[in-house]
XYZ file of C-alpha atoms in Angstrom:
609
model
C 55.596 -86.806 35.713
C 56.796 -83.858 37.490
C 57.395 -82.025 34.007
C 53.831 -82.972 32.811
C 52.097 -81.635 35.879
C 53.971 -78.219 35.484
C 52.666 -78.109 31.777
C 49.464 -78.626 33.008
C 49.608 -76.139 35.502
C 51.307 -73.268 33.407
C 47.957 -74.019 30.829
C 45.969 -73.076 33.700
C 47.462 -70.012 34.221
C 47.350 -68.911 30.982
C 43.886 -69.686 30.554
C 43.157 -67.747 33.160
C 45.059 -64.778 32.504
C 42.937 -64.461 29.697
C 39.857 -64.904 30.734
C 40.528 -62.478 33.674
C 42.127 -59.414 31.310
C 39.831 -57.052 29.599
C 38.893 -58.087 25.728
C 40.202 -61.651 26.696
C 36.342 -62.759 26.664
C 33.194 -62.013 26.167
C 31.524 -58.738 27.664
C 28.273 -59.745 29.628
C 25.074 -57.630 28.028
C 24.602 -54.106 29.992
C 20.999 -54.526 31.535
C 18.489 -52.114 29.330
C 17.054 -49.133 31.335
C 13.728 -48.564 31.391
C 11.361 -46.033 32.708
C 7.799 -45.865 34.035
C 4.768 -43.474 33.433
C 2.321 -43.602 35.674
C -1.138 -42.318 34.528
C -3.367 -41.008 37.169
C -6.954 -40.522 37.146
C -6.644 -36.873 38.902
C -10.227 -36.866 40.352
C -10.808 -34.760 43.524
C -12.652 -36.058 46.648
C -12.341 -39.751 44.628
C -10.134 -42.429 44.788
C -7.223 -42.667 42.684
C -6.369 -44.327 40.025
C -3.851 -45.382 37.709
C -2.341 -47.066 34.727
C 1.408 -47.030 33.343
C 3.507 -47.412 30.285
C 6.675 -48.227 30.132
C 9.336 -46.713 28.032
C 13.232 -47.502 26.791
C 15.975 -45.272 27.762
C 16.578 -43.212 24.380
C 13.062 -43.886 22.923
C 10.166 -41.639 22.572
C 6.624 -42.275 24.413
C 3.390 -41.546 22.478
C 0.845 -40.807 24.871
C -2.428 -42.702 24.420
C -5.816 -41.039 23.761
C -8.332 -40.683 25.858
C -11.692 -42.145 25.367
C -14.283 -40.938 27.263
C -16.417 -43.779 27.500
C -13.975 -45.290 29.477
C -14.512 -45.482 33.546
C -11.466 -44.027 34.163
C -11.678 -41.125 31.936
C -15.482 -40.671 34.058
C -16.663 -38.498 36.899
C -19.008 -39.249 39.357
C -19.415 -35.332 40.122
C -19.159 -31.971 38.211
C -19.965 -32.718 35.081
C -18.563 -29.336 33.569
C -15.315 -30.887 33.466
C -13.823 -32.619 30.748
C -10.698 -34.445 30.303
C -8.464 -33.165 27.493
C -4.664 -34.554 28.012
C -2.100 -34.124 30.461
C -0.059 -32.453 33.036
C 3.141 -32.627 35.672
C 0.915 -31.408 38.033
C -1.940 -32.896 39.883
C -3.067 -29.118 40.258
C -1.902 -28.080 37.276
C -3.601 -24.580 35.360
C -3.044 -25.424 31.954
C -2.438 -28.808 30.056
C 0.830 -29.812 29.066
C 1.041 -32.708 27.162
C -2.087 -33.811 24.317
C -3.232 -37.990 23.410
C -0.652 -38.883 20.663
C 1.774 -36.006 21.433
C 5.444 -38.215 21.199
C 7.380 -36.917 24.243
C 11.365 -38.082 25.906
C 11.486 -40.205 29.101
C 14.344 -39.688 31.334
C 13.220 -40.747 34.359
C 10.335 -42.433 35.882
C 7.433 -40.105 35.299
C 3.799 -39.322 37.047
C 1.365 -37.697 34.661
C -2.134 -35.997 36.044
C -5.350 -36.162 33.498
C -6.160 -32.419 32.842
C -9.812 -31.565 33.574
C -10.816 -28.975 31.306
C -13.539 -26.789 32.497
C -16.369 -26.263 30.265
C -17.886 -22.436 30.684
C -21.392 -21.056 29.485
C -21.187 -18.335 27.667
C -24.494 -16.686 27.562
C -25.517 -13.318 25.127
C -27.382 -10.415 26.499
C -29.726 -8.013 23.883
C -28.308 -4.400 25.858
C -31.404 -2.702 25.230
C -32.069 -5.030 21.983
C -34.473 -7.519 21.675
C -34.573 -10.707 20.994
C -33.037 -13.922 22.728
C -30.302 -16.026 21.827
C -29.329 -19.643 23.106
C -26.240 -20.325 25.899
C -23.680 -22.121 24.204
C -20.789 -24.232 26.010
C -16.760 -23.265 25.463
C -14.042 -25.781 26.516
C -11.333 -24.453 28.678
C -8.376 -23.881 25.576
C -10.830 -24.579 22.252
C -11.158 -21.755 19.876
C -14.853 -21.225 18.611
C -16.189 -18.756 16.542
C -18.534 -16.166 17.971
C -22.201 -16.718 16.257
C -24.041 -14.120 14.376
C -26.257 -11.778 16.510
C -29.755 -11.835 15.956
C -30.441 -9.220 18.336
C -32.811 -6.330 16.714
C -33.105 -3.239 17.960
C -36.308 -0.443 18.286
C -34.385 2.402 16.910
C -33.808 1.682 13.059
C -30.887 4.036 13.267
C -28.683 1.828 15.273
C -27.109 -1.463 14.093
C -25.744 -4.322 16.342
C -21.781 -3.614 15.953
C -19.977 -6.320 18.015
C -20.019 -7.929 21.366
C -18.109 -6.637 24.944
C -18.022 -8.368 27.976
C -19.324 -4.854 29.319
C -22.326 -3.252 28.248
C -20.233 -0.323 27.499
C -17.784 -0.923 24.698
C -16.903 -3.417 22.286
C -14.281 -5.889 22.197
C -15.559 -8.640 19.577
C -16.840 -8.800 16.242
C -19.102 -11.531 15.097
C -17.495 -14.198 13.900
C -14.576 -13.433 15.679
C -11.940 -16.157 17.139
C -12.669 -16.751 21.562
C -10.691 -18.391 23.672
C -11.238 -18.852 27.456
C -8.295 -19.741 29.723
C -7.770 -19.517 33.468
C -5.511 -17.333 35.336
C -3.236 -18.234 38.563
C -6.659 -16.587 40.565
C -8.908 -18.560 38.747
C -10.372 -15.475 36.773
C -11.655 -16.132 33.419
C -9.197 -14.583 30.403
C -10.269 -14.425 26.935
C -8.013 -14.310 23.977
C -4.971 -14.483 26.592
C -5.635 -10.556 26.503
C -8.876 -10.001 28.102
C -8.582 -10.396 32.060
C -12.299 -10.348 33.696
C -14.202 -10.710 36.599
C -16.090 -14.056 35.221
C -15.863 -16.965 38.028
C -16.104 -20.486 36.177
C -19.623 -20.900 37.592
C -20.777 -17.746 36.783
C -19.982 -18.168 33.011
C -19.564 -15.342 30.891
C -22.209 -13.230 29.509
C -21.744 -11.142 26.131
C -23.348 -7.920 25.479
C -24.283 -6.770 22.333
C -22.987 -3.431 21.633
C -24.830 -1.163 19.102
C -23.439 1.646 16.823
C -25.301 4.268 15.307
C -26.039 4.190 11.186
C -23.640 6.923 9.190
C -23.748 7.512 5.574
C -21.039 7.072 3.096
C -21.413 9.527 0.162
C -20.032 8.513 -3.008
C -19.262 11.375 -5.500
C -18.825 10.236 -9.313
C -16.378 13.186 -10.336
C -16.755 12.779 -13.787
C -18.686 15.652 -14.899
C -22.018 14.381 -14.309
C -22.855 15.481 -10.605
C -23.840 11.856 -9.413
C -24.064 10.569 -5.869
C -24.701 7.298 -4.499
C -24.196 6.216 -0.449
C -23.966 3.215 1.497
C -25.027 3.015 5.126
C -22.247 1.724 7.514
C -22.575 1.223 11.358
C -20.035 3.603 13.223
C -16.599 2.733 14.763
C -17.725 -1.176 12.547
C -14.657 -2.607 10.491
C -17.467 -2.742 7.128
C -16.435 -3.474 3.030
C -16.948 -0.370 0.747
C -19.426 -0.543 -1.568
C -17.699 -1.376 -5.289
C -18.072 0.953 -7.444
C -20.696 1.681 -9.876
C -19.767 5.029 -11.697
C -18.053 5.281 -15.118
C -16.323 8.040 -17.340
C -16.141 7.985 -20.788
C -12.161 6.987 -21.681
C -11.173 7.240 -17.877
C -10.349 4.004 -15.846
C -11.453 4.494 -11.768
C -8.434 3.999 -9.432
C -9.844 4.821 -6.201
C -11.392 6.873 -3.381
C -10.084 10.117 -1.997
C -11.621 11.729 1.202
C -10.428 15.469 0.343
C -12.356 17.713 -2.019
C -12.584 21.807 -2.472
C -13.183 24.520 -4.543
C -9.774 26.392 -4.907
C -8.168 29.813 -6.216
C -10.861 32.217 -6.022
C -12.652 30.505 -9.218
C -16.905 30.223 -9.721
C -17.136 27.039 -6.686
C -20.313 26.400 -8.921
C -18.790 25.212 -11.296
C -18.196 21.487 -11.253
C -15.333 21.042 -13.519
C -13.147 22.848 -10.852
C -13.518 20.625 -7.920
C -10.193 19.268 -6.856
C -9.431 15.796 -5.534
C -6.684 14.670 -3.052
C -4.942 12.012 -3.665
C -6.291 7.844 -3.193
C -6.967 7.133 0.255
C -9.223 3.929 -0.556
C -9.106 1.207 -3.237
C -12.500 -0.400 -4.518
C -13.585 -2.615 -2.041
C -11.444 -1.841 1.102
C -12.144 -2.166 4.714
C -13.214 1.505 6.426
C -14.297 2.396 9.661
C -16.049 5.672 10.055
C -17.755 7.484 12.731
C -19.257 9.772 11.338
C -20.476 10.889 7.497
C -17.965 10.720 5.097
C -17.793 12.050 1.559
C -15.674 9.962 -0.892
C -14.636 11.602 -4.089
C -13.740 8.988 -7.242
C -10.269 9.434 -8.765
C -9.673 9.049 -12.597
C -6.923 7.964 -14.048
C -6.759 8.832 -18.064
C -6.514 12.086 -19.996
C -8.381 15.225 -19.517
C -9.921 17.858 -22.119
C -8.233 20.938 -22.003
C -10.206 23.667 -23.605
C -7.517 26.315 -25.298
C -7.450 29.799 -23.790
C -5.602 33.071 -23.040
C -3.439 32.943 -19.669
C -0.378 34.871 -18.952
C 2.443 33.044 -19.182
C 5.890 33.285 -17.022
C 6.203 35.115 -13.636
C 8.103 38.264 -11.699
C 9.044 36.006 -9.026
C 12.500 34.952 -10.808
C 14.728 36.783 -13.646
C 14.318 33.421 -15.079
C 10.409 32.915 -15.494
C 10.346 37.048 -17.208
C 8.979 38.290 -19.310
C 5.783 38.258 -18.732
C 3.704 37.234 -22.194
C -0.218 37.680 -22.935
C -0.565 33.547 -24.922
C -3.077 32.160 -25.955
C -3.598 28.706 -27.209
C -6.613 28.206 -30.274
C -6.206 24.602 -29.970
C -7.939 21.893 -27.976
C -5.567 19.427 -25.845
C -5.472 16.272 -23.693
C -3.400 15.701 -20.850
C -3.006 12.567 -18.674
C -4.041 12.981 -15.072
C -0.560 11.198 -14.367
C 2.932 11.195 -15.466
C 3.735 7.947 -17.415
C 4.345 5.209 -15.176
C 7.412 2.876 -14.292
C 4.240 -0.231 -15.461
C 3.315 1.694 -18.592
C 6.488 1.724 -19.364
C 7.394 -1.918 -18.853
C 4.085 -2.592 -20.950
C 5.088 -0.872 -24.013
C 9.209 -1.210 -23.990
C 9.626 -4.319 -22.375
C 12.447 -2.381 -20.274
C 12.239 -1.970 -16.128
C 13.372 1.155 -14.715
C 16.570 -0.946 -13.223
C 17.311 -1.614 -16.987
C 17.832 2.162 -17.442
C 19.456 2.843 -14.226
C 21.309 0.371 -12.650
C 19.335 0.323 -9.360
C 16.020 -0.906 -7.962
C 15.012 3.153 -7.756
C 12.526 2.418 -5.088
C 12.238 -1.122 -5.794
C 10.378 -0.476 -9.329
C 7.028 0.179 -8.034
C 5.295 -0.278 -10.724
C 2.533 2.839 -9.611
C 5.781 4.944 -9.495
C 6.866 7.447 -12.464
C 9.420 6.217 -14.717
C 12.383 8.094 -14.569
C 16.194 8.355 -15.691
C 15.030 8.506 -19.534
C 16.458 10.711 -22.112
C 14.243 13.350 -23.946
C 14.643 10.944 -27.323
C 13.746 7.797 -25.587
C 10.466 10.064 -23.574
C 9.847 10.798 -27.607
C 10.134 7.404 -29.007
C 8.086 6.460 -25.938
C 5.335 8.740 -27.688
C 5.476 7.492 -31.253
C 5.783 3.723 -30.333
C 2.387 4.318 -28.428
C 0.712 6.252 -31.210
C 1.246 3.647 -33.201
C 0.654 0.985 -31.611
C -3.220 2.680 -31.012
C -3.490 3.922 -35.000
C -3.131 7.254 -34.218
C -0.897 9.628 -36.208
C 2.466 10.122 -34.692
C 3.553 13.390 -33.826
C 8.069 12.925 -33.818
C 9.507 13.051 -37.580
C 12.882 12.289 -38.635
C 13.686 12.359 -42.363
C 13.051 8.905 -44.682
C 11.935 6.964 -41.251
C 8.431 5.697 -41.452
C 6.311 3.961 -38.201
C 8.093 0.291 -39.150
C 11.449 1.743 -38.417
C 10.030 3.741 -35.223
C 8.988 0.626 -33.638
C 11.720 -1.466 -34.180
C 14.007 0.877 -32.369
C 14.892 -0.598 -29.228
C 14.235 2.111 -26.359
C 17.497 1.524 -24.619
C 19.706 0.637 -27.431
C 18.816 2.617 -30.243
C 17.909 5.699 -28.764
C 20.488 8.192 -27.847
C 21.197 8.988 -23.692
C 23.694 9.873 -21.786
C 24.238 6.495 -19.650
C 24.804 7.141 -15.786
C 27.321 4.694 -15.251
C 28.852 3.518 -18.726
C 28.855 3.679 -22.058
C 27.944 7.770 -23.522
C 25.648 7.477 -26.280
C 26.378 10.710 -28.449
C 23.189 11.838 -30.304
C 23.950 12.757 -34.120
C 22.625 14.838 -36.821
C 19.729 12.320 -37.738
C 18.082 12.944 -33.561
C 19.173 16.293 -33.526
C 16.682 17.355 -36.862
C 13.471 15.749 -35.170
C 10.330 17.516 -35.729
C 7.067 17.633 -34.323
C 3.881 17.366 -36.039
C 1.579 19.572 -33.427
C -1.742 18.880 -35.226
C -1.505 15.102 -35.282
C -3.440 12.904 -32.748
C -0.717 11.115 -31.352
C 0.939 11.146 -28.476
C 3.835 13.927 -27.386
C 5.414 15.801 -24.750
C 3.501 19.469 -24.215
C 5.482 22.882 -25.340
C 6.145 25.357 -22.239
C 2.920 27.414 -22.535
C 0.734 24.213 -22.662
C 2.743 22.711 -18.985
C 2.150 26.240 -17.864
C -1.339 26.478 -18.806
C -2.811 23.309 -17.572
C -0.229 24.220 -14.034
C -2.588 26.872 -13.928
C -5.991 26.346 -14.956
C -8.736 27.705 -12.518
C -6.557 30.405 -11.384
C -4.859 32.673 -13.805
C -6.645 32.194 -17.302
C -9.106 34.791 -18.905
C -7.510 37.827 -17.316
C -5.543 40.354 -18.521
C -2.038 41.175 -18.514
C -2.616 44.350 -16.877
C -4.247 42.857 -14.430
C -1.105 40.604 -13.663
C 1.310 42.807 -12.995
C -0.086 44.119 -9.818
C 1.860 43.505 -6.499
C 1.140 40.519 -5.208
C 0.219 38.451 -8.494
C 3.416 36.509 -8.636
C 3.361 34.731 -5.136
C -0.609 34.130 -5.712
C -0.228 30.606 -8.135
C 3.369 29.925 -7.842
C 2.553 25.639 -7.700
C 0.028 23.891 -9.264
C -3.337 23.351 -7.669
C -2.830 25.190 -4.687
C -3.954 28.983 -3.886
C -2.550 31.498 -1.380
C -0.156 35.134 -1.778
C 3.460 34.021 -0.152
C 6.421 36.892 -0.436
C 9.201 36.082 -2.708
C 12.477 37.010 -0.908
C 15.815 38.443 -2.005
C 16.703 35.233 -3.129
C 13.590 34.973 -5.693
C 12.236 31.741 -3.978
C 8.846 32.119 -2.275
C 8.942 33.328 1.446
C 6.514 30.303 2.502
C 4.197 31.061 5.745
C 4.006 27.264 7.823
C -0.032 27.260 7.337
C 1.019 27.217 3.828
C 4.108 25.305 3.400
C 1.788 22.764 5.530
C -0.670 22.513 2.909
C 1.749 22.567 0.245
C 2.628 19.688 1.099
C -0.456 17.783 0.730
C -0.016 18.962 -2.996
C 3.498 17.654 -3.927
C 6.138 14.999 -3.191
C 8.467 17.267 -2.721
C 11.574 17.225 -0.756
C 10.551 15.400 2.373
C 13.789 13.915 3.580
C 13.066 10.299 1.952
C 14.623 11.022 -1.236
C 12.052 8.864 -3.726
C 9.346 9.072 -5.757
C 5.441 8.339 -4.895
C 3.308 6.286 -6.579
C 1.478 8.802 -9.120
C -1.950 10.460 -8.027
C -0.451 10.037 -4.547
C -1.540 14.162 -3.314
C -3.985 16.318 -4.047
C -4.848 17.522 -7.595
C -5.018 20.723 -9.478
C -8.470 22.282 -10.472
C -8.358 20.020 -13.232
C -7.817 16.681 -11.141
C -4.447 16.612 -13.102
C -1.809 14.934 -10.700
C 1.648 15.789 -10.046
C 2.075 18.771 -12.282
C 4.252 20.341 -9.368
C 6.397 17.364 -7.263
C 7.381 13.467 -7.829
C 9.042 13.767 -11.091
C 10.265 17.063 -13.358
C 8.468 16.567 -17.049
C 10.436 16.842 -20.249
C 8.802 19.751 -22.271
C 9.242 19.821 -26.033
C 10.876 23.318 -26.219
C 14.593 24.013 -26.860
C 15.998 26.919 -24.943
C 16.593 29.714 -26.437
C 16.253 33.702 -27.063
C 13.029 34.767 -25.784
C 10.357 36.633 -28.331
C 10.141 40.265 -28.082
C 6.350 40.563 -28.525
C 4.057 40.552 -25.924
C 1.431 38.300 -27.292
C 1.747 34.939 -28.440
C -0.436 32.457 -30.168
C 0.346 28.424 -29.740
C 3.853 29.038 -29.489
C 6.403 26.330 -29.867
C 9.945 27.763 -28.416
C 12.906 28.274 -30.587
C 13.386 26.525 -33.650
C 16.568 25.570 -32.994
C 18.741 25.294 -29.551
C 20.883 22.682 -27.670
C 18.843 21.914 -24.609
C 15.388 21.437 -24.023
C 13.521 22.783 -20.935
C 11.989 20.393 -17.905
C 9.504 21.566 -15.227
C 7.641 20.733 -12.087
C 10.462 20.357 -9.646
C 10.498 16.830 -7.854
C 11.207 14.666 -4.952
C 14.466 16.286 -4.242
C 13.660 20.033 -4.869
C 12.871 22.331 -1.956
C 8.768 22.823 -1.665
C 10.225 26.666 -1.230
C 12.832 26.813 -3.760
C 12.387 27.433 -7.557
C 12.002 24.473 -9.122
C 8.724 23.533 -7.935
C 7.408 27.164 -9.804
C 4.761 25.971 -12.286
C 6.291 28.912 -14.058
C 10.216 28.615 -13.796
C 12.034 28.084 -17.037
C 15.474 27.331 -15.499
C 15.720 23.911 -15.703
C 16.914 22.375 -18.974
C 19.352 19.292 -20.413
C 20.530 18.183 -23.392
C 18.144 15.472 -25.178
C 20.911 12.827 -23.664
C 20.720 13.922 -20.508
C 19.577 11.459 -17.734
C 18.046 12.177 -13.852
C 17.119 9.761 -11.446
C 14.036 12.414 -10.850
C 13.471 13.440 -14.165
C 10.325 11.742 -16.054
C 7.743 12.831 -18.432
C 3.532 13.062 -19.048
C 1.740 12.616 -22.495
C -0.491 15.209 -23.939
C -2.226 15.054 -27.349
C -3.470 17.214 -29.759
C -7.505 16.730 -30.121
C -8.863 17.100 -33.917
C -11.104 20.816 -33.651
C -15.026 19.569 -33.672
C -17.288 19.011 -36.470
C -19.232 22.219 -37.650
């Protein structure tokens, strides 16, 4: 007996052993948390009242909308207020939460109903006429501003915006308004605009007028013709597009600079100069007072022959002096072939010849880093791909074989980083047809000649070897007698070096090209002649004639580099390079510069008796 009640007992034990130690039963559930929101009515001077939702510890609350048909979402007083959402705050400035905005719970939780106020914003004429209706804004909602239709008695003046002033404007039509509430209770618009408005006064808008200015529209292309558009002044107003055309010339834009330069006949058209785009078709301009706009053309320009003096005293390099005259007719392009053309015709981007983005392949910017053979190919490919003659030869190649050479691989260059292409003896004995209509580069005396046209053509030689004459047209398209030191580079005055610079990318600092037709022009609206890229020209260098008058001459017949011109991005603006006239600067026809490009010219066929 005794031995069964100790069995009995040392069961009991166990069994509760175990159901007193941890794990030995079951856990009873942990009690869910749950928090309230209480909803209140928020109505000053009235009783309050209340609703709540409840929420689970780790879930998210949506808050409800807010209907406001419903009594509690109701007023029995000031009717300018509306209810809108939410806040922490029974006196809360702004609204922080919105009807179906989820939010986190972590504790129980008293929201306020925001009371938006509702102002009147009312317009006032300011010496106008006319009346316009009050409208309501919501305290936080973005409207639109409506049309004026305010007139006024003077036709000269145009309504140009609104201002909360009758002084100045601060708002367009149409423009985005906002009214909050600052911690004084001041009206702000746009969160930028603090004023004096109380909530009952409202806010009143005055129209501000501008007086009517004239934009003057010059054609440029040969023909004399103005058009204008009337603008208001100090308004943010769309140019007009434009409506003027020139025979094989494609409009780019407006520039805002024009003069007569270098002492020339300033009644003669043809020699008005052009500054460089300031305004695509159809921009946005704001202008307070009249404002001539000259058109820019982008194409190639007729270059009557001539006699000019070619070369300079200013450097041993640019001497001697030579009495040449051209008894052909010539076109140039306005602009030196671009990194787009380029891609067009080749298929090639300028990092394919480089390496490198070079300014990120603009496609407005010159091409550059291309050999004098590929510049050459360049030419012929586009002659014939237009039917025109081509100007390059190489014996027992006809215009199949020059377009199936591949620009980069074919054609001989001297690779920056890489593989040397060596040019042979079928490049080296290229000719050059100078009376075909195709494309090529332009021989010395033509880069010269076009460098200065306006300013140094049809006068002796006598006449140029006066003191003085050298430092009078030493870049292209810009005027003005500078000293040339002992070094032989110009002796530049700042009033001068100043405007130089609106003339030529030159060297700046920045290290990169421009977009072409990005400055001023010569006399011939011929961009770029001087600055931005050098230009391959077709002639070797060589020994120098010994006669003192030349007639379309060519250069040597035979030589191992071929001359370049214009100076660019990284040449001094005072230095040589820049010289429309210096002849220093030469490469073999494999040479490669990240700032050496070229321009097409293009023999025209002599006229029709």
């Amino acid at each position: 007996m005794k031995q069964k009640l100790y069995m009995v007992f040392s069961l009991l034990a166990v069994l509760g052993f175990l159901i007193g130690c941890p794990g030995g039963g079951p856990t009873p559930p942990t009690p869910t948390v749950e928090y309230v929101v209480t909803f209140h009515r928020n109505v000053l001077g009235e009783e309050d009242q209340t609703f709540t939702m409840k929420v689970k510890e780790g879930e998210k609350l949506v808050l409800p909308s807010i209907d406001e048909a419903d009594p509690f979402y109701t007023r029995s007083s000031t009717p300018v207020l509306k209810p809108i959402g939410w806040a922490s705050q029974d006196i809360a400035r702004k609204k922080e939460f919105s009807p179906g905005q989820s939010i986190s719970v972590d504790k129980d939780l008293d929201l306020y109903t925001f009371w938006a106020r509702l102002i009147t914003l009312n317009f006032e004429a300011n010496t106008g006429t006319g009346t316009m209706d009050a409208i309501e804004v919501l305290e936080g909602d973005t409207i639109l501003l409506p049309p004026s239709t305010f007139t006024h008695t003077t036709p000269t003046k145009g309504f140009s915006g609104w201002g909360t002033t009758k002084a100045a404007k601060q708002f367009n039509d149409q423009d985005s308004f906002t009214v909050t509430f600052d911690d004084n209770g001041k009206i702000v618009i746009n969160d930028t605009i603090t004023t004096n408005f109380e909530h009952a006064d409202g806010i009143t808008l005055y129209a501000i007028w501008a007086d009517a200015v004239k934009v003057i529209f010059h054609a440029m292309n040969d023909t004399g013709v103005t058009t204008s558009q009337t603008i208001l002044s100090g308004v943010d107003q769309v140019l007009d597009l434009n409506t003027f055309t020139y025979t094989g010339m494609e409009f780019v834009g407006w520039a805002d600079w024009s003069d007569f330069g270098m002492g020339i006949d300033d009644t003669d058209s043809r020699y008005i100069q052009v500054g460089g785009i300031k305004y695509k078709d159809g921009d946005t301009v704001n202008f307070a007072v009249d404002t001539n706009l000259y058109a820019v053309w982008k194409g190639f320009k007729k270059i009557e022959g001539g006699t000019f003096v070619f070369g300079s005293n200013s450097n041993t390099n640019n001497m001697p002096l030579y009495e040449v005259t051209l008894n052909h007719d010539f076109e140039v392009s306005t602009h030196e072939v671009t990194q787009a053309e380029w891609v067009a015709l080749t298929g090639y981007k300028q990092t394919d010849l480089t390496g490198d983005s070079l300014a990120e392949n603009n496609g407005s910017l010159p091409i550059a880093t291309v050999s004098w053979y590929q510049a050459i190919v360049y030419c012929n490919k586009l002659s014939i791909a237009e039917g025109k003659t081509p100007c390059y030869s190489i014996a027992g190649w006809d215009n199949e074989k020059w377009q199936s050479l591949d620009i980069v691989k074919d054609v001989p260059h001297k690779a920056q980083a890489g593989i040397e292409v060596k040019e042979n003896d079928t490049w080296k004995n290229v000719t050059c047809d100078f009376t075909a209509n195709g494309y090529r580069l332009p021989t010395e005396a033509e880069f010269e000649y076009v460098g200065k046209y306006g300013s140094a053509i049809q006068v002796g030689l006598a006449d140029k070897k006066e003191d003085g004459y050298d430092a009078k047209f030493i870049w292209s398209g810009m005027a003005g007698t500078v000293a040339i030191g002992p070094d032989n580079n110009p002796q530049v005055p700042d009033n001068l070096a100043d405007e130089l610079k609106l003339y030529a990318k030159l060297n700046d600092g920045t290290d990169v090209a421009e977009p072409v037709m990005s400055f001023r022009s010569n006399s011939l609206k011929i961009y770029d002649l001087t600055g931005n890229v050098n230009e391959w020209l077709w002639d070797y260098k060589g020994t120098r004639p010994t006669e003192t008058s030349l007639t379309d001459p060519t250069g040597p017949e035979t030589g191992t580099e071929r001359y370049f011109r214009g100076g660019a991005y990284n040449s001094g603006y005072a230095g040589n390079a820049p010289q429309v006239s210096f002849r220093g600067l030469k490469g073999a026809p494999v040479h490669l510069e990240r700032s050496l490009g070229f321009r097409l010219y293009r023999t025209l066929e002599p006229a029709t008796p």
